[in-house]
Amino acid sequence: MTLALTACSSGAVGEPTPTEIVSAPSPTPTPTPTREPQVPFDGDCTSVLSAAQLDSLFPGGWRTEAESRDAQGLPSYPDIRATSVGTLGGIECEWHNAAASSDGSEAYSLAIVVLPQDQVPTAFVEDFAIARCDPSYDAQGCRVARSAGEYWVMSRTYGSQEASSSLLEAAADAAVSTIGDSFDGVPADDRDGWFTPLECEDLAEEISIGDVIGAGYVNGYWEGSTQPEEILLSEGGVGFTCPWYSVDGSAPGGRSYIIQATVASGGAWDWDRIATRETATPVPVEGAVAAVTYPVNGDSVWLYATDGINVVELTNGDVGGLGELAGRMLALNG
């Protein structure tokens, strides 16, 4: 038997063409929203102005705000505005002139506010690039600011305009010198659940404030006026203040009220500082995960409540009335 071999192909077998592999672009990671801000310098005001600098600014002596209140026998309350400044990644520090005279010829207080530059509205930066004074009760609140790279510094004094001018400039320059390039503030940017600022007249109607302080209440300050810091925080979306007064006897029991409500939007990160002072008394407030009061005099208190995200403060009323208003305010954001 003869076997026949048949060739399958007369040509050489070609090499396979390699397949080009195209990598898909990696997705850009989404930044994790920041719920808790980073307060610059861990909240240490000596990183803003040193004791030596304060000695130079106040040759007659100075005290911290807390020390000044203690020296005068005044009650001390948590500063909820400091919470809102912190939420923006900033810090506010205040000192008092221990040698200030009662005639107003000297500035009796000095404060420094430091914020990330990108958290300050352009109009605000421009308004205070040159020293400016605004009325506050029977004094002048004077301010001047400096932009220093990634942060912004504003100095503030209360007293007479004449006494404030040189102190303002010197304090602002000293703060910039001390801070240098060490600023490390980071704002909170996770605004889910934050309390949205309202017009004060609208808020009063929404919470039926007349039930507590009387139908004849007035929107606004009994004395004084809205201060620039309140405007700055409101425009930044981190807080707002609403003052009301009722002195016409229409409130239950014929009482008079001069109160205000302040909201620190997203301010619950600071609740431990707000609620753990020695004189704090826990109280129930509907819709709040926690609430405390601090005594003023008689049956009047300051009340603080949080829903776990925001903090509300109500001042100068009885615990029942303020607790009712706080609950209604928190319900607006529910």
mmCIF file of N, CA and C in Angstrom, residues 73-201:
data_model
loop_
_atom_site.group_PDB
_atom_site.id
_atom_site.type_symbol
_atom_site.label_atom_id
_atom_site.label_comp_id
_atom_site.label_asym_id
_atom_site.label_seq_id
_atom_site.Cartn_x
_atom_site.Cartn_y
_atom_site.Cartn_z
ATOM 1 N N GLY A 73 -17.350 89.349 87.979
ATOM 2 C CA GLY A 73 -18.408 88.543 88.568
ATOM 3 C C GLY A 73 -19.549 88.257 87.614
ATOM 4 N N LEU A 74 -19.261 88.253 86.321
ATOM 5 C CA LEU A 74 -20.306 88.018 85.323
ATOM 6 C C LEU A 74 -20.382 86.535 84.967
ATOM 7 N N PRO A 75 -21.573 86.033 84.656
ATOM 8 C CA PRO A 75 -21.674 84.634 84.222
ATOM 9 C C PRO A 75 -20.986 84.440 82.878
ATOM 10 N N SER A 76 -20.479 83.254 82.652
ATOM 11 C CA SER A 76 -19.772 82.955 81.410
ATOM 12 C C SER A 76 -20.542 81.906 80.635
ATOM 13 N N TYR A 77 -20.736 82.158 79.342
ATOM 14 C CA TYR A 77 -21.495 81.254 78.490
ATOM 15 C C TYR A 77 -20.631 80.796 77.331
ATOM 16 N N PRO A 78 -20.971 79.634 76.747
ATOM 17 C CA PRO A 78 -20.256 79.210 75.530
ATOM 18 C C PRO A 78 -20.445 80.232 74.411
ATOM 19 N N ASP A 79 -19.396 80.460 73.656
ATOM 20 C CA ASP A 79 -19.438 81.415 72.554
ATOM 21 C C ASP A 79 -19.793 80.658 71.280
ATOM 22 N N ILE A 80 -21.062 80.721 70.896
ATOM 23 C CA ILE A 80 -21.504 79.956 69.726
ATOM 24 C C ILE A 80 -20.987 80.573 68.424
ATOM 25 N N ARG A 81 -20.642 81.854 68.455
ATOM 26 C CA ARG A 81 -20.045 82.441 67.250
ATOM 27 C C ARG A 81 -18.680 81.826 66.980
ATOM 28 N N ALA A 82 -17.955 81.485 68.055
ATOM 29 C CA ALA A 82 -16.673 80.813 67.875
ATOM 30 C C ALA A 82 -16.857 79.472 67.169
ATOM 31 N N THR A 83 -17.997 78.821 67.429
ATOM 32 C CA THR A 83 -18.302 77.563 66.753
ATOM 33 C C THR A 83 -18.409 77.788 65.252
ATOM 34 N N SER A 84 -19.164 78.806 64.851
ATOM 35 C CA SER A 84 -19.362 79.065 63.422
ATOM 36 C C SER A 84 -18.073 79.509 62.738
ATOM 37 N N VAL A 85 -17.267 80.314 63.432
ATOM 38 C CA VAL A 85 -15.960 80.687 62.878
ATOM 39 C C VAL A 85 -15.111 79.432 62.681
ATOM 40 N N GLY A 86 -15.159 78.536 63.667
ATOM 41 C CA GLY A 86 -14.419 77.283 63.551
ATOM 42 C C GLY A 86 -14.905 76.423 62.409
ATOM 43 N N THR A 87 -16.216 76.414 62.162
ATOM 44 C CA THR A 87 -16.761 75.631 61.058
ATOM 45 C C THR A 87 -16.188 76.093 59.725
ATOM 46 N N LEU A 88 -15.870 77.373 59.611
ATOM 47 C CA LEU A 88 -15.234 77.905 58.404
ATOM 48 C C LEU A 88 -13.730 77.649 58.377
ATOM 49 N N GLY A 89 -13.210 76.958 59.387
ATOM 50 C CA GLY A 89 -11.774 76.710 59.444
ATOM 51 C C GLY A 89 -11.001 77.863 60.031
ATOM 52 N N GLY A 90 -11.677 78.669 60.876
ATOM 53 C CA GLY A 90 -11.039 79.839 61.449
ATOM 54 C C GLY A 90 -11.008 79.818 62.965
ATOM 55 N N ILE A 91 -10.541 80.907 63.536
ATOM 56 C CA ILE A 91 -10.447 81.065 64.981
ATOM 57 C C ILE A 91 -10.711 82.516 65.335
ATOM 58 N N GLU A 92 -11.348 82.753 66.480
ATOM 59 C CA GLU A 92 -11.561 84.107 66.997
ATOM 60 C C GLU A 92 -11.064 84.155 68.437
ATOM 61 N N CYS A 93 -10.231 85.133 68.738
ATOM 62 C CA CYS A 93 -9.650 85.285 70.071
ATOM 63 C C CYS A 93 -9.922 86.701 70.566
ATOM 64 N N GLU A 94 -10.153 86.847 71.868
ATOM 65 C CA GLU A 94 -10.467 88.171 72.415
ATOM 66 C C GLU A 94 -9.765 88.378 73.749
ATOM 67 N N TRP A 95 -9.313 89.620 73.943
ATOM 68 C CA TRP A 95 -8.652 90.021 75.187
ATOM 69 C C TRP A 95 -9.226 91.377 75.613
ATOM 70 N N HIS A 96 -9.132 91.659 76.930
ATOM 71 C CA HIS A 96 -9.666 92.915 77.457
ATOM 72 C C HIS A 96 -8.554 93.737 78.101
ATOM 73 N N ASN A 97 -8.671 95.031 77.968
ATOM 74 C CA ASN A 97 -7.731 95.986 78.535
ATOM 75 C C ASN A 97 -7.998 96.110 80.033
ATOM 76 N N ALA A 98 -7.077 95.629 80.848
ATOM 77 C CA ALA A 98 -7.276 95.645 82.302
ATOM 78 C C ALA A 98 -7.225 97.047 82.878
ATOM 79 N N ALA A 99 -6.681 98.002 82.122
ATOM 80 C CA ALA A 99 -6.528 99.368 82.632
ATOM 81 C C ALA A 99 -7.437 100.360 81.922
ATOM 82 N N ALA A 100 -8.420 99.873 81.171
ATOM 83 C CA ALA A 100 -9.297 100.793 80.434
ATOM 84 C C ALA A 100 -10.107 101.647 81.402
ATOM 85 N N SER A 101 -10.216 102.926 81.096
ATOM 86 C CA SER A 101 -10.994 103.833 81.933
ATOM 87 C C SER A 101 -12.455 103.785 81.514
ATOM 88 N N SER A 102 -13.318 104.230 82.408
ATOM 89 C CA SER A 102 -14.758 104.175 82.138
ATOM 90 C C SER A 102 -15.225 105.282 81.198
ATOM 91 N N ASP A 103 -14.352 106.244 80.890
ATOM 92 C CA ASP A 103 -14.781 107.359 80.046
ATOM 93 C C ASP A 103 -14.682 107.042 78.551
ATOM 94 N N GLY A 104 -14.247 105.831 78.217
ATOM 95 C CA GLY A 104 -14.191 105.439 76.810
ATOM 96 C C GLY A 104 -13.011 105.995 76.059
ATOM 97 N N SER A 105 -12.045 106.590 76.766
ATOM 98 C CA SER A 105 -10.904 107.179 76.071
ATOM 99 C C SER A 105 -9.920 106.116 75.586
ATOM 100 N N GLU A 106 -10.071 104.878 76.087
ATOM 101 C CA GLU A 106 -9.221 103.786 75.649
ATOM 102 C C GLU A 106 -10.088 102.650 75.107
ATOM 103 N N ALA A 107 -9.527 101.900 74.204
ATOM 104 C CA ALA A 107 -10.229 100.703 73.745
ATOM 105 C C ALA A 107 -10.257 99.700 74.893
ATOM 106 N N TYR A 108 -11.421 99.122 75.158
ATOM 107 C CA TYR A 108 -11.504 98.198 76.295
ATOM 108 C C TYR A 108 -11.431 96.735 75.883
ATOM 109 N N SER A 109 -11.439 96.448 74.579
ATOM 110 C CA SER A 109 -11.262 95.060 74.154
ATOM 111 C C SER A 109 -10.594 95.015 72.792
ATOM 112 N N LEU A 110 -9.955 93.874 72.538
ATOM 113 C CA LEU A 110 -9.300 93.615 71.263
ATOM 114 C C LEU A 110 -9.609 92.177 70.873
ATOM 115 N N ALA A 111 -9.978 91.962 69.634
ATOM 116 C CA ALA A 111 -10.201 90.606 69.132
ATOM 117 C C ALA A 111 -9.493 90.440 67.800
ATOM 118 N N ILE A 112 -9.112 89.205 67.519
ATOM 119 C CA ILE A 112 -8.523 88.845 66.234
ATOM 120 C C ILE A 112 -9.330 87.699 65.657
ATOM 121 N N VAL A 113 -9.770 87.849 64.410
ATOM 122 C CA VAL A 113 -10.458 86.784 63.682
ATOM 123 C C VAL A 113 -9.538 86.350 62.543
ATOM 124 N N VAL A 114 -9.288 85.045 62.442
ATOM 125 C CA VAL A 114 -8.458 84.505 61.371
ATOM 126 C C VAL A 114 -9.280 83.466 60.616
ATOM 127 N N LEU A 115 -9.359 83.615 59.297
ATOM 128 C CA LEU A 115 -10.140 82.703 58.459
ATOM 129 C C LEU A 115 -9.349 82.330 57.209
ATOM 130 N N PRO A 116 -9.625 81.152 56.623
ATOM 131 C CA PRO A 116 -9.054 80.874 55.306
ATOM 132 C C PRO A 116 -9.473 81.959 54.322
ATOM 133 N N GLN A 117 -8.552 82.406 53.501
ATOM 134 C CA GLN A 117 -8.842 83.491 52.565
ATOM 135 C C GLN A 117 -10.041 83.173 51.679
ATOM 136 N N ASP A 118 -10.175 81.908 51.256
ATOM 137 C CA ASP A 118 -11.257 81.579 50.331
ATOM 138 C C ASP A 118 -12.614 81.448 51.014
ATOM 139 N N GLN A 119 -12.668 81.664 52.316
ATOM 140 C CA GLN A 119 -13.946 81.645 53.035
ATOM 141 C C GLN A 119 -14.466 83.054 53.327
ATOM 142 N N VAL A 120 -13.774 84.064 52.843
ATOM 143 C CA VAL A 120 -14.164 85.453 53.096
ATOM 144 C C VAL A 120 -14.647 86.084 51.795
ATOM 145 N N PRO A 121 -15.888 86.578 51.756
ATOM 146 C CA PRO A 121 -16.383 87.212 50.535
ATOM 147 C C PRO A 121 -15.495 88.373 50.098
ATOM 148 N N THR A 122 -15.342 88.520 48.802
ATOM 149 C CA THR A 122 -14.484 89.576 48.263
ATOM 150 C C THR A 122 -14.902 90.954 48.758
ATOM 151 N N ALA A 123 -16.202 91.200 48.801
ATOM 152 C CA ALA A 123 -16.687 92.510 49.252
ATOM 153 C C ALA A 123 -16.276 92.774 50.696
ATOM 154 N N PHE A 124 -16.257 91.727 51.510
ATOM 155 C CA PHE A 124 -15.862 91.887 52.912
ATOM 156 C C PHE A 124 -14.376 92.225 53.008
ATOM 157 N N VAL A 125 -13.566 91.558 52.208
ATOM 158 C CA VAL A 125 -12.134 91.853 52.186
ATOM 159 C C VAL A 125 -11.915 93.321 51.824
ATOM 160 N N GLU A 126 -12.631 93.787 50.808
ATOM 161 C CA GLU A 126 -12.459 95.169 50.355
ATOM 162 C C GLU A 126 -12.966 96.170 51.389
ATOM 163 N N ASP A 127 -14.092 95.844 52.054
ATOM 164 C CA ASP A 127 -14.686 96.776 53.008
ATOM 165 C C ASP A 127 -13.774 97.078 54.184
ATOM 166 N N PHE A 128 -12.954 96.087 54.591
ATOM 167 C CA PHE A 128 -12.156 96.278 55.802
ATOM 168 C C PHE A 128 -10.659 96.349 55.523
ATOM 169 N N ALA A 129 -10.297 96.546 54.265
ATOM 170 C CA ALA A 129 -8.888 96.759 53.945
ATOM 171 C C ALA A 129 -8.404 98.078 54.544
ATOM 172 N N ILE A 130 -9.340 98.997 54.744
ATOM 173 C CA ILE A 130 -9.073 100.265 55.433
ATOM 174 C C ILE A 130 -9.917 100.270 56.703
ATOM 175 N N ALA A 131 -9.348 100.766 57.796
ATOM 176 C CA ALA A 131 -10.042 100.743 59.084
ATOM 177 C C ALA A 131 -11.417 101.395 58.989
ATOM 178 N N ARG A 132 -12.382 100.744 59.629
ATOM 179 C CA ARG A 132 -13.762 101.219 59.601
ATOM 180 C C ARG A 132 -14.388 100.996 60.964
ATOM 181 N N CYS A 133 -15.233 101.949 61.403
ATOM 182 C CA CYS A 133 -15.912 101.838 62.690
ATOM 183 C C CYS A 133 -17.423 101.826 62.486
ATOM 184 N N ASP A 134 -18.111 100.986 63.272
ATOM 185 C CA ASP A 134 -19.560 100.880 63.229
ATOM 186 C C ASP A 134 -20.100 100.996 64.648
ATOM 187 N N PRO A 135 -21.268 101.621 64.829
ATOM 188 C CA PRO A 135 -21.817 101.758 66.181
ATOM 189 C C PRO A 135 -22.207 100.413 66.775
ATOM 190 N N SER A 136 -21.977 100.278 68.070
ATOM 191 C CA SER A 136 -22.388 99.087 68.807
ATOM 192 C C SER A 136 -22.776 99.531 70.205
ATOM 193 N N TYR A 137 -24.098 99.600 70.449
ATOM 194 C CA TYR A 137 -24.607 100.133 71.717
ATOM 195 C C TYR A 137 -24.036 101.537 71.917
ATOM 196 N N ASP A 138 -23.321 101.778 73.036
ATOM 197 C CA ASP A 138 -22.820 103.132 73.273
ATOM 198 C C ASP A 138 -21.330 103.250 72.941
ATOM 199 N N ALA A 139 -20.815 102.316 72.144
ATOM 200 C CA ALA A 139 -19.401 102.334 71.781
ATOM 201 C C ALA A 139 -19.260 102.251 70.271
ATOM 202 N N GLN A 140 -18.028 102.234 69.839
ATOM 203 C CA GLN A 140 -17.716 102.035 68.431
ATOM 204 C C GLN A 140 -16.979 100.706 68.277
ATOM 205 N N GLY A 141 -17.440 99.871 67.346
ATOM 206 C CA GLY A 141 -16.710 98.665 67.000
ATOM 207 C C GLY A 141 -15.888 98.960 65.761
ATOM 208 N N CYS A 142 -14.578 98.970 65.917
ATOM 209 C CA CYS A 142 -13.689 99.341 64.814
ATOM 210 C C CYS A 142 -12.919 98.114 64.335
ATOM 211 N N ARG A 143 -12.705 98.031 63.018
ATOM 212 C CA ARG A 143 -12.104 96.847 62.413
ATOM 213 C C ARG A 143 -11.177 97.234 61.275
ATOM 214 N N VAL A 144 -10.140 96.424 61.092
ATOM 215 C CA VAL A 144 -9.285 96.520 59.920
ATOM 216 C C VAL A 144 -8.770 95.115 59.630
ATOM 217 N N ALA A 145 -8.500 94.814 58.367
ATOM 218 C CA ALA A 145 -8.128 93.446 57.990
ATOM 219 C C ALA A 145 -6.892 93.431 57.108
ATOM 220 N N ARG A 146 -6.263 92.256 57.077
ATOM 221 C CA ARG A 146 -5.096 92.010 56.248
ATOM 222 C C ARG A 146 -5.287 90.676 55.529
ATOM 223 N N SER A 147 -4.943 90.613 54.264
ATOM 224 C CA SER A 147 -4.874 89.345 53.550
ATOM 225 C C SER A 147 -3.426 88.889 53.572
ATOM 226 N N ALA A 148 -3.204 87.645 53.985
ATOM 227 C CA ALA A 148 -1.841 87.133 54.122
ATOM 228 C C ALA A 148 -1.748 85.760 53.465
ATOM 229 N N GLY A 149 -1.700 85.746 52.147
ATOM 230 C CA GLY A 149 -1.589 84.480 51.436
ATOM 231 C C GLY A 149 -2.862 83.665 51.551
ATOM 232 N N GLU A 150 -2.786 82.515 52.216
ATOM 233 C CA GLU A 150 -3.931 81.620 52.285
ATOM 234 C C GLU A 150 -4.891 81.950 53.415
ATOM 235 N N TYR A 151 -4.588 82.951 54.218
ATOM 236 C CA TYR A 151 -5.508 83.304 55.297
ATOM 237 C C TYR A 151 -5.738 84.815 55.355
ATOM 238 N N TRP A 152 -6.744 85.187 56.130
ATOM 239 C CA TRP A 152 -7.193 86.580 56.268
ATOM 240 C C TRP A 152 -7.309 86.868 57.755
ATOM 241 N N VAL A 153 -6.821 88.025 58.167
ATOM 242 C CA VAL A 153 -6.808 88.413 59.580
ATOM 243 C C VAL A 153 -7.566 89.720 59.748
ATOM 244 N N MET A 154 -8.492 89.754 60.702
ATOM 245 C CA MET A 154 -9.180 91.002 61.032
ATOM 246 C C MET A 154 -9.008 91.297 62.517
ATOM 247 N N SER A 155 -8.596 92.517 62.828
ATOM 248 C CA SER A 155 -8.543 92.946 64.223
ATOM 249 C C SER A 155 -9.771 93.800 64.512
ATOM 250 N N ARG A 156 -10.241 93.726 65.762
ATOM 251 C CA ARG A 156 -11.464 94.441 66.154
ATOM 252 C C ARG A 156 -11.280 95.010 67.555
ATOM 253 N N THR A 157 -11.678 96.252 67.740
ATOM 254 C CA THR A 157 -11.667 96.856 69.066
ATOM 255 C C THR A 157 -13.030 97.463 69.359
ATOM 256 N N TYR A 158 -13.334 97.565 70.634
ATOM 257 C CA TYR A 158 -14.514 98.313 71.081
ATOM 258 C C TYR A 158 -14.045 99.412 72.020
ATOM 259 N N GLY A 159 -14.609 100.580 71.854
ATOM 260 C CA GLY A 159 -14.228 101.755 72.621
ATOM 261 C C GLY A 159 -14.448 102.969 71.744
ATOM 262 N N SER A 160 -13.641 103.982 71.928
ATOM 263 C CA SER A 160 -13.770 105.160 71.083
ATOM 264 C C SER A 160 -12.983 104.963 69.794
ATOM 265 N N GLN A 161 -13.417 105.662 68.749
ATOM 266 C CA GLN A 161 -12.727 105.555 67.462
ATOM 267 C C GLN A 161 -11.300 106.066 67.571
ATOM 268 N N GLU A 162 -11.103 107.144 68.327
ATOM 269 C CA GLU A 162 -9.768 107.726 68.462
ATOM 270 C C GLU A 162 -8.808 106.751 69.149
ATOM 271 N N ALA A 163 -9.325 106.042 70.169
ATOM 272 C CA ALA A 163 -8.462 105.134 70.922
ATOM 273 C C ALA A 163 -8.147 103.870 70.140
ATOM 274 N N SER A 164 -8.957 103.564 69.143
ATOM 275 C CA SER A 164 -8.836 102.285 68.459
ATOM 276 C C SER A 164 -7.887 102.310 67.277
ATOM 277 N N SER A 165 -7.679 103.459 66.650
ATOM 278 C CA SER A 165 -7.012 103.491 65.351
ATOM 279 C C SER A 165 -5.627 102.865 65.380
ATOM 280 N N SER A 166 -4.756 103.306 66.280
ATOM 281 C CA SER A 166 -3.393 102.780 66.291
ATOM 282 C C SER A 166 -3.366 101.340 66.781
ATOM 283 N N LEU A 167 -4.217 100.985 67.736
ATOM 284 C CA LEU A 167 -4.267 99.625 68.267
ATOM 285 C C LEU A 167 -4.691 98.634 67.189
ATOM 286 N N LEU A 168 -5.672 99.020 66.385
ATOM 287 C CA LEU A 168 -6.157 98.146 65.316
ATOM 288 C C LEU A 168 -5.036 97.733 64.378
ATOM 289 N N GLU A 169 -4.321 98.717 63.855
ATOM 290 C CA GLU A 169 -3.274 98.454 62.878
ATOM 291 C C GLU A 169 -2.151 97.628 63.495
ATOM 292 N N ALA A 170 -1.743 97.999 64.707
ATOM 293 C CA ALA A 170 -0.638 97.289 65.359
ATOM 294 C C ALA A 170 -1.006 95.837 65.639
ATOM 295 N N ALA A 171 -2.247 95.609 66.075
ATOM 296 C CA ALA A 171 -2.673 94.244 66.399
ATOM 297 C C ALA A 171 -2.762 93.375 65.150
ATOM 298 N N ALA A 172 -3.306 93.922 64.063
ATOM 299 C CA ALA A 172 -3.406 93.152 62.820
ATOM 300 C C ALA A 172 -2.025 92.777 62.303
ATOM 301 N N ASP A 173 -1.089 93.724 62.326
ATOM 302 C CA ASP A 173 0.266 93.442 61.860
ATOM 303 C C ASP A 173 0.952 92.414 62.756
ATOM 304 N N ALA A 174 0.724 92.531 64.071
ATOM 305 C CA ALA A 174 1.349 91.592 65.004
ATOM 306 C C ALA A 174 0.828 90.179 64.787
ATOM 307 N N ALA A 175 -0.474 90.044 64.535
ATOM 308 C CA ALA A 175 -1.045 88.712 64.316
ATOM 309 C C ALA A 175 -0.477 88.067 63.059
ATOM 310 N N VAL A 176 -0.361 88.835 61.979
ATOM 311 C CA VAL A 176 0.211 88.292 60.742
ATOM 312 C C VAL A 176 1.650 87.864 60.978
ATOM 313 N N SER A 177 2.391 88.652 61.753
ATOM 314 C CA SER A 177 3.780 88.322 62.054
ATOM 315 C C SER A 177 3.872 87.032 62.854
ATOM 316 N N THR A 178 2.976 86.855 63.820
ATOM 317 C CA THR A 178 3.014 85.665 64.668
ATOM 318 C C THR A 178 2.599 84.419 63.903
ATOM 319 N N ILE A 179 1.555 84.525 63.126
ATOM 320 C CA ILE A 179 1.038 83.361 62.395
ATOM 321 C C ILE A 179 1.999 82.928 61.301
ATOM 322 N N GLY A 180 2.579 83.896 60.610
ATOM 323 C CA GLY A 180 3.516 83.562 59.540
ATOM 324 C C GLY A 180 2.899 82.610 58.539
ATOM 325 N N ASP A 181 3.579 81.495 58.270
ATOM 326 C CA ASP A 181 3.041 80.511 57.324
ATOM 327 C C ASP A 181 2.528 79.263 58.050
ATOM 328 N N SER A 182 2.143 79.410 59.326
ATOM 329 C CA SER A 182 1.729 78.244 60.116
ATOM 330 C C SER A 182 0.226 77.993 60.088
ATOM 331 N N PHE A 183 -0.524 78.777 59.335
ATOM 332 C CA PHE A 183 -1.979 78.610 59.329
ATOM 333 C C PHE A 183 -2.365 77.231 58.823
ATOM 334 N N ASP A 184 -3.245 76.543 59.568
ATOM 335 C CA ASP A 184 -3.611 75.176 59.205
ATOM 336 C C ASP A 184 -5.117 74.925 59.297
ATOM 337 N N GLY A 185 -5.910 75.985 59.173
ATOM 338 C CA GLY A 185 -7.355 75.821 59.273
ATOM 339 C C GLY A 185 -7.960 75.166 58.043
ATOM 340 N N VAL A 186 -8.940 74.274 58.271
ATOM 341 C CA VAL A 186 -9.638 73.600 57.179
ATOM 342 C C VAL A 186 -11.137 73.669 57.454
ATOM 343 N N PRO A 187 -11.927 74.238 56.546
ATOM 344 C CA PRO A 187 -13.372 74.348 56.793
ATOM 345 C C PRO A 187 -14.090 73.017 56.617
ATOM 346 N N ALA A 188 -15.243 72.893 57.250
ATOM 347 C CA ALA A 188 -16.136 71.763 57.001
ATOM 348 C C ALA A 188 -16.867 72.024 55.689
ATOM 349 N N ASP A 189 -16.936 71.024 54.822
ATOM 350 C CA ASP A 189 -17.646 71.227 53.552
ATOM 351 C C ASP A 189 -18.730 70.184 53.310
ATOM 352 N N ASP A 190 -18.986 69.319 54.288
ATOM 353 C CA ASP A 190 -20.116 68.387 54.192
ATOM 354 C C ASP A 190 -21.326 69.080 54.797
ATOM 355 N N ARG A 191 -22.150 69.689 53.946
ATOM 356 C CA ARG A 191 -23.251 70.517 54.434
ATOM 357 C C ARG A 191 -24.597 69.795 54.420
ATOM 358 N N ASP A 192 -24.553 68.486 54.320
ATOM 359 C CA ASP A 192 -25.781 67.700 54.340
ATOM 360 C C ASP A 192 -26.467 67.863 55.693
ATOM 361 N N GLY A 193 -27.708 68.336 55.676
ATOM 362 C CA GLY A 193 -28.467 68.506 56.905
ATOM 363 C C GLY A 193 -28.252 69.823 57.621
ATOM 364 N N TRP A 194 -27.438 70.705 57.040
ATOM 365 C CA TRP A 194 -27.204 71.987 57.701
ATOM 366 C C TRP A 194 -28.470 72.840 57.700
ATOM 367 N N PHE A 195 -28.614 73.612 58.760
ATOM 368 C CA PHE A 195 -29.723 74.555 58.892
ATOM 369 C C PHE A 195 -29.507 75.706 57.912
ATOM 370 N N THR A 196 -30.477 75.958 57.073
ATOM 371 C CA THR A 196 -30.372 77.035 56.089
ATOM 372 C C THR A 196 -30.791 78.358 56.726
ATOM 373 N N PRO A 197 -29.947 79.398 56.634
ATOM 374 C CA PRO A 197 -30.317 80.685 57.222
ATOM 375 C C PRO A 197 -31.654 81.202 56.710
ATOM 376 N N LEU A 198 -32.430 81.813 57.621
ATOM 377 C CA LEU A 198 -33.725 82.400 57.287
ATOM 378 C C LEU A 198 -33.706 83.884 57.615
ATOM 379 N N GLU A 199 -34.577 84.623 56.966
ATOM 380 C CA GLU A 199 -34.817 85.996 57.401
ATOM 381 C C GLU A 199 -35.467 85.943 58.780
ATOM 382 N N CYS A 200 -35.075 86.874 59.648
ATOM 383 C CA CYS A 200 -35.539 86.807 61.035
ATOM 384 C C CYS A 200 -37.059 86.944 61.162
ATOM 385 N N GLU A 201 -37.672 87.766 60.330
ATOM 386 C CA GLU A 201 -39.126 87.888 60.375
ATOM 387 C C GLU A 201 -39.786 86.565 59.995
#
